[in-house]
Amino acid sequence: MNGTSSYVRSGFTPRNGVKFTDNDGFASAKQLQSVAAATFGSLFGVHDNSGGAARLLMRPRDSTDTRVYFINSGSGDSGASTDASGRYSVIRSSNTANRALRNGVQVDSSSLGANNRPNREVYIGANNELGTANWFVPITVEYFEAGGDVWSDADDLAMHNIIEAFIASL
């Protein structure tokens, strides 16, 4: 993706996810290279105001070397980040438990409450802001995945290791 106009439509709408519920869901993607700090830039994202502010977003690094993430809420959380490469996951395991992981290891957690799942498609390499792509980032994304059913940190690490082993075998 070129960072100014290109992105990938994932085909995934969080509100339509069978296992992806308000209080139980995860999404992750791997970008191959770290990017310079940027004002905005979403590894994946969607923002929807139907039924209240609802976002699913992972921004691995912004202009202040901060990681920003949202999952099924209008409020996000953040943490320090100077390297945006790797597999980033955002996980919600209850109404008041969500966290961010990098390469299968937890890097942030929050008790922000869930209020709604977005009813628009997730974009990769950009954010779907009420149906319009914005917050582009110049990255190469290796894969995107989303699901639910009580996804634990151990599950995320196992998935990371399985995917890395598969890629190494190619």
PDB file of C-alpha atoms in Angstrom, residues 11-165:
ATOM      1  CA  GLY A  11     -14.656  -8.325   3.678  1.00  0.00           C
ATOM      2  CA  PHE A  12     -15.124  -8.502   7.479  1.00  0.00           C
ATOM      3  CA  THR A  13     -17.857  -6.479   9.202  1.00  0.00           C
ATOM      4  CA  PRO A  14     -17.569  -6.912  13.004  1.00  0.00           C
ATOM      5  CA  ARG A  15     -21.315  -6.728  13.670  1.00  0.00           C
ATOM      6  CA  ASN A  16     -21.858  -9.646  11.268  1.00  0.00           C
ATOM      7  CA  GLY A  17     -19.227 -11.865  12.934  1.00  0.00           C
ATOM      8  CA  VAL A  18     -20.755 -15.063  14.331  1.00  0.00           C
ATOM      9  CA  LYS A  19     -18.169 -15.499  17.115  1.00  0.00           C
ATOM     10  CA  PHE A  20     -17.071 -11.842  17.192  1.00  0.00           C
ATOM     11  CA  THR A  21     -19.417 -10.336  19.806  1.00  0.00           C
ATOM     12  CA  ASP A  22     -19.554  -7.055  21.753  1.00  0.00           C
ATOM     13  CA  ASN A  23     -17.669  -8.616  24.686  1.00  0.00           C
ATOM     14  CA  ASP A  24     -15.581 -11.268  22.924  1.00  0.00           C
ATOM     15  CA  GLY A  25     -13.508 -10.758  19.812  1.00  0.00           C
ATOM     16  CA  PHE A  26     -10.066 -10.293  18.341  1.00  0.00           C
ATOM     17  CA  ALA A  27      -8.465  -8.947  15.202  1.00  0.00           C
ATOM     18  CA  SER A  28      -4.841  -9.055  14.140  1.00  0.00           C
ATOM     19  CA  ALA A  29      -2.623  -8.324  11.184  1.00  0.00           C
ATOM     20  CA  LYS A  30       1.063  -8.478  10.433  1.00  0.00           C
ATOM     21  CA  GLN A  31       2.962  -5.732   8.705  1.00  0.00           C
ATOM     22  CA  LEU A  32       6.384  -6.563   7.372  1.00  0.00           C
ATOM     23  CA  GLN A  33       8.253  -3.352   7.997  1.00  0.00           C
ATOM     24  CA  SER A  34       8.359  -0.650  10.614  1.00  0.00           C
ATOM     25  CA  VAL A  35       7.218   2.731   9.394  1.00  0.00           C
ATOM     26  CA  ALA A  36       8.456   6.146  10.378  1.00  0.00           C
ATOM     27  CA  ALA A  37       6.324   7.894  12.949  1.00  0.00           C
ATOM     28  CA  ALA A  38       3.310   9.340  11.151  1.00  0.00           C
ATOM     29  CA  THR A  39       0.469  11.631  12.127  1.00  0.00           C
ATOM     30  CA  PHE A  40      -1.980   8.818  11.436  1.00  0.00           C
ATOM     31  CA  GLY A  41      -1.801   5.416   9.832  1.00  0.00           C
ATOM     32  CA  SER A  42      -3.967   2.395  10.531  1.00  0.00           C
ATOM     33  CA  LEU A  43      -2.805  -1.177  10.157  1.00  0.00           C
ATOM     34  CA  PHE A  44      -6.520  -1.968  10.129  1.00  0.00           C
ATOM     35  CA  GLY A  45      -9.567  -0.011  11.149  1.00  0.00           C
ATOM     36  CA  VAL A  46     -13.254   0.818  11.024  1.00  0.00           C
ATOM     37  CA  HIS A  47     -15.263   3.577  12.721  1.00  0.00           C
ATOM     38  CA  ASP A  48     -19.042   3.480  12.767  1.00  0.00           C
ATOM     39  CA  ASN A  49     -21.521   5.726  14.583  1.00  0.00           C
ATOM     40  CA  SER A  50     -24.638   3.588  14.130  1.00  0.00           C
ATOM     41  CA  GLY A  51     -25.946   2.760  17.599  1.00  0.00           C
ATOM     42  CA  GLY A  52     -23.182   4.739  19.324  1.00  0.00           C
ATOM     43  CA  ALA A  53     -19.510   5.226  18.581  1.00  0.00           C
ATOM     44  CA  ALA A  54     -18.004   1.865  17.652  1.00  0.00           C
ATOM     45  CA  ARG A  55     -14.436   1.294  16.518  1.00  0.00           C
ATOM     46  CA  LEU A  56     -12.088  -1.548  15.767  1.00  0.00           C
ATOM     47  CA  LEU A  57      -8.663  -0.082  15.071  1.00  0.00           C
ATOM     48  CA  MET A  58      -4.959  -0.790  15.407  1.00  0.00           C
ATOM     49  CA  ARG A  59      -2.488   2.007  14.772  1.00  0.00           C
ATOM     50  CA  PRO A  60       0.948   0.546  15.693  1.00  0.00           C
ATOM     51  CA  ARG A  61       2.791   3.887  15.709  1.00  0.00           C
ATOM     52  CA  ASP A  62       1.838   7.542  15.383  1.00  0.00           C
ATOM     53  CA  SER A  63       3.773  10.813  15.328  1.00  0.00           C
ATOM     54  CA  THR A  64       4.400  10.678  19.081  1.00  0.00           C
ATOM     55  CA  ASP A  65       5.689   7.053  19.012  1.00  0.00           C
ATOM     56  CA  THR A  66       2.408   5.874  20.492  1.00  0.00           C
ATOM     57  CA  ARG A  67       0.347   2.776  19.655  1.00  0.00           C
ATOM     58  CA  VAL A  68      -3.427   3.394  19.613  1.00  0.00           C
ATOM     59  CA  TYR A  69      -6.087   0.683  19.621  1.00  0.00           C
ATOM     60  CA  PHE A  70      -9.873   0.325  19.926  1.00  0.00           C
ATOM     61  CA  ILE A  71     -12.061  -2.765  20.037  1.00  0.00           C
ATOM     62  CA  ASN A  72     -15.850  -2.489  20.152  1.00  0.00           C
ATOM     63  CA  SER A  73     -15.866   0.891  21.867  1.00  0.00           C
ATOM     64  CA  GLY A  74     -15.801   4.575  21.112  1.00  0.00           C
ATOM     65  CA  SER A  75     -12.820   5.067  23.414  1.00  0.00           C
ATOM     66  CA  GLY A  76      -9.346   3.766  22.737  1.00  0.00           C
ATOM     67  CA  ASP A  77      -6.199   3.101  24.657  1.00  0.00           C
ATOM     68  CA  SER A  78      -2.541   3.599  23.877  1.00  0.00           C
ATOM     69  CA  GLY A  79       1.036   2.770  24.798  1.00  0.00           C
ATOM     70  CA  ALA A  80       4.581   3.585  23.734  1.00  0.00           C
ATOM     71  CA  SER A  81       5.738   2.168  20.382  1.00  0.00           C
ATOM     72  CA  THR A  82       8.876   2.877  18.390  1.00  0.00           C
ATOM     73  CA  ASP A  83       8.721  -0.161  16.065  1.00  0.00           C
ATOM     74  CA  ALA A  84       5.556  -0.769  14.093  1.00  0.00           C
ATOM     75  CA  SER A  85       6.670  -4.015  12.425  1.00  0.00           C
ATOM     76  CA  GLY A  86       5.246  -7.371  13.441  1.00  0.00           C
ATOM     77  CA  ARG A  87       1.911  -8.992  14.159  1.00  0.00           C
ATOM     78  CA  TYR A  88      -0.424  -6.716  16.116  1.00  0.00           C
ATOM     79  CA  SER A  89      -3.574  -8.002  17.801  1.00  0.00           C
ATOM     80  CA  VAL A  90      -6.362  -6.278  19.648  1.00  0.00           C
ATOM     81  CA  ILE A  91      -8.465  -8.516  21.908  1.00  0.00           C
ATOM     82  CA  ARG A  92     -11.648  -7.993  23.939  1.00  0.00           C
ATOM     83  CA  SER A  93     -12.387 -10.793  26.424  1.00  0.00           C
ATOM     84  CA  SER A  94     -15.191  -9.174  28.455  1.00  0.00           C
ATOM     85  CA  ASN A  95     -17.161  -5.954  28.763  1.00  0.00           C
ATOM     86  CA  THR A  96     -14.264  -4.296  30.599  1.00  0.00           C
ATOM     87  CA  ALA A  97     -11.170  -6.185  29.446  1.00  0.00           C
ATOM     88  CA  ASN A  98      -9.262  -5.445  26.264  1.00  0.00           C
ATOM     89  CA  ARG A  99      -5.609  -5.571  25.348  1.00  0.00           C
ATOM     90  CA  ALA A 100      -3.071  -5.159  22.585  1.00  0.00           C
ATOM     91  CA  LEU A 101      -0.380  -7.707  21.695  1.00  0.00           C
ATOM     92  CA  ARG A 102       2.672  -7.583  19.468  1.00  0.00           C
ATOM     93  CA  ASN A 103       4.041 -10.861  18.110  1.00  0.00           C
ATOM     94  CA  GLY A 104       1.916 -12.788  20.618  1.00  0.00           C
ATOM     95  CA  VAL A 105       3.099 -10.848  23.694  1.00  0.00           C
ATOM     96  CA  GLN A 106       0.841  -8.413  25.558  1.00  0.00           C
ATOM     97  CA  VAL A 107       2.027  -4.801  25.326  1.00  0.00           C
ATOM     98  CA  ASP A 108      -1.033  -2.919  26.676  1.00  0.00           C
ATOM     99  CA  SER A 109      -4.255  -3.594  28.544  1.00  0.00           C
ATOM    100  CA  SER A 110      -7.282  -1.534  29.438  1.00  0.00           C
ATOM    101  CA  SER A 111     -10.574  -1.718  31.305  1.00  0.00           C
ATOM    102  CA  LEU A 112     -12.475   0.496  28.852  1.00  0.00           C
ATOM    103  CA  GLY A 113     -16.038  -0.767  28.498  1.00  0.00           C
ATOM    104  CA  ALA A 114     -17.515  -2.219  25.335  1.00  0.00           C
ATOM    105  CA  ASN A 115     -20.507  -0.529  23.803  1.00  0.00           C
ATOM    106  CA  ASN A 116     -20.939  -1.689  20.228  1.00  0.00           C
ATOM    107  CA  ARG A 117     -19.422  -3.549  17.281  1.00  0.00           C
ATOM    108  CA  PRO A 118     -18.921  -1.562  14.080  1.00  0.00           C
ATOM    109  CA  ASN A 119     -21.400  -2.222  11.292  1.00  0.00           C
ATOM    110  CA  ARG A 120     -19.007  -1.335   8.464  1.00  0.00           C
ATOM    111  CA  GLU A 121     -16.227  -3.264   6.754  1.00  0.00           C
ATOM    112  CA  VAL A 122     -12.699  -3.272   8.223  1.00  0.00           C
ATOM    113  CA  TYR A 123     -10.064  -1.753   5.921  1.00  0.00           C
ATOM    114  CA  ILE A 124      -6.428  -2.889   5.937  1.00  0.00           C
ATOM    115  CA  GLY A 125      -3.752  -0.229   5.477  1.00  0.00           C
ATOM    116  CA  ALA A 126      -6.315   2.477   6.215  1.00  0.00           C
ATOM    117  CA  ASN A 127      -9.319   3.246   8.404  1.00  0.00           C
ATOM    118  CA  ASN A 128     -12.925   3.002   7.206  1.00  0.00           C
ATOM    119  CA  GLU A 129     -14.273   6.273   8.616  1.00  0.00           C
ATOM    120  CA  LEU A 130     -18.040   6.072   8.155  1.00  0.00           C
ATOM    121  CA  GLY A 131     -17.581   4.596   4.669  1.00  0.00           C
ATOM    122  CA  THR A 132     -14.622   6.725   3.558  1.00  0.00           C
ATOM    123  CA  ALA A 133     -11.022   5.474   3.608  1.00  0.00           C
ATOM    124  CA  ASN A 134      -8.559   7.640   5.540  1.00  0.00           C
ATOM    125  CA  TRP A 135      -5.470   7.341   7.773  1.00  0.00           C
ATOM    126  CA  PHE A 136      -3.503   5.537   5.061  1.00  0.00           C
ATOM    127  CA  VAL A 137      -0.157   3.941   5.889  1.00  0.00           C
ATOM    128  CA  PRO A 138       2.637   2.818   3.497  1.00  0.00           C
ATOM    129  CA  ILE A 139       3.038  -0.815   4.536  1.00  0.00           C
ATOM    130  CA  THR A 140       3.057  -4.361   3.257  1.00  0.00           C
ATOM    131  CA  VAL A 141       0.522  -6.442   5.164  1.00  0.00           C
ATOM    132  CA  GLU A 142       1.149 -10.173   5.229  1.00  0.00           C
ATOM    133  CA  TYR A 143      -2.277 -11.210   6.586  1.00  0.00           C
ATOM    134  CA  PHE A 144      -5.389 -10.127   8.531  1.00  0.00           C
ATOM    135  CA  GLU A 145      -7.521 -12.327  10.774  1.00  0.00           C
ATOM    136  CA  ALA A 146     -10.506 -11.800  13.080  1.00  0.00           C
ATOM    137  CA  GLY A 147     -12.687 -13.981  15.253  1.00  0.00           C
ATOM    138  CA  GLY A 148     -13.835 -14.598  18.789  1.00  0.00           C
ATOM    139  CA  ASP A 149     -14.802 -17.281  21.282  1.00  0.00           C
ATOM    140  CA  VAL A 150     -12.596 -16.291  24.248  1.00  0.00           C
ATOM    141  CA  TRP A 151      -9.279 -15.675  22.451  1.00  0.00           C
ATOM    142  CA  SER A 152      -6.546 -15.769  25.095  1.00  0.00           C
ATOM    143  CA  ASP A 153      -2.979 -14.437  25.082  1.00  0.00           C
ATOM    144  CA  ALA A 154      -1.788 -18.055  24.841  1.00  0.00           C
ATOM    145  CA  ASP A 155      -4.043 -18.586  21.792  1.00  0.00           C
ATOM    146  CA  ASP A 156      -2.622 -15.456  20.194  1.00  0.00           C
ATOM    147  CA  LEU A 157       0.980 -16.521  20.810  1.00  0.00           C
ATOM    148  CA  ALA A 158       0.246 -20.019  19.465  1.00  0.00           C
ATOM    149  CA  MET A 159      -1.348 -18.550  16.327  1.00  0.00           C
ATOM    150  CA  HIS A 160       1.625 -16.229  15.862  1.00  0.00           C
ATOM    151  CA  ASN A 161       4.061 -19.160  16.139  1.00  0.00           C
ATOM    152  CA  ILE A 162       2.031 -21.371  13.780  1.00  0.00           C
ATOM    153  CA  ILE A 163       1.814 -18.674  11.111  1.00  0.00           C
ATOM    154  CA  GLU A 164       5.518 -17.803  11.420  1.00  0.00           C
ATOM    155  CA  ALA A 165       6.469 -21.493  11.106  1.00  0.00           C
TER     156      ALA A 165
END
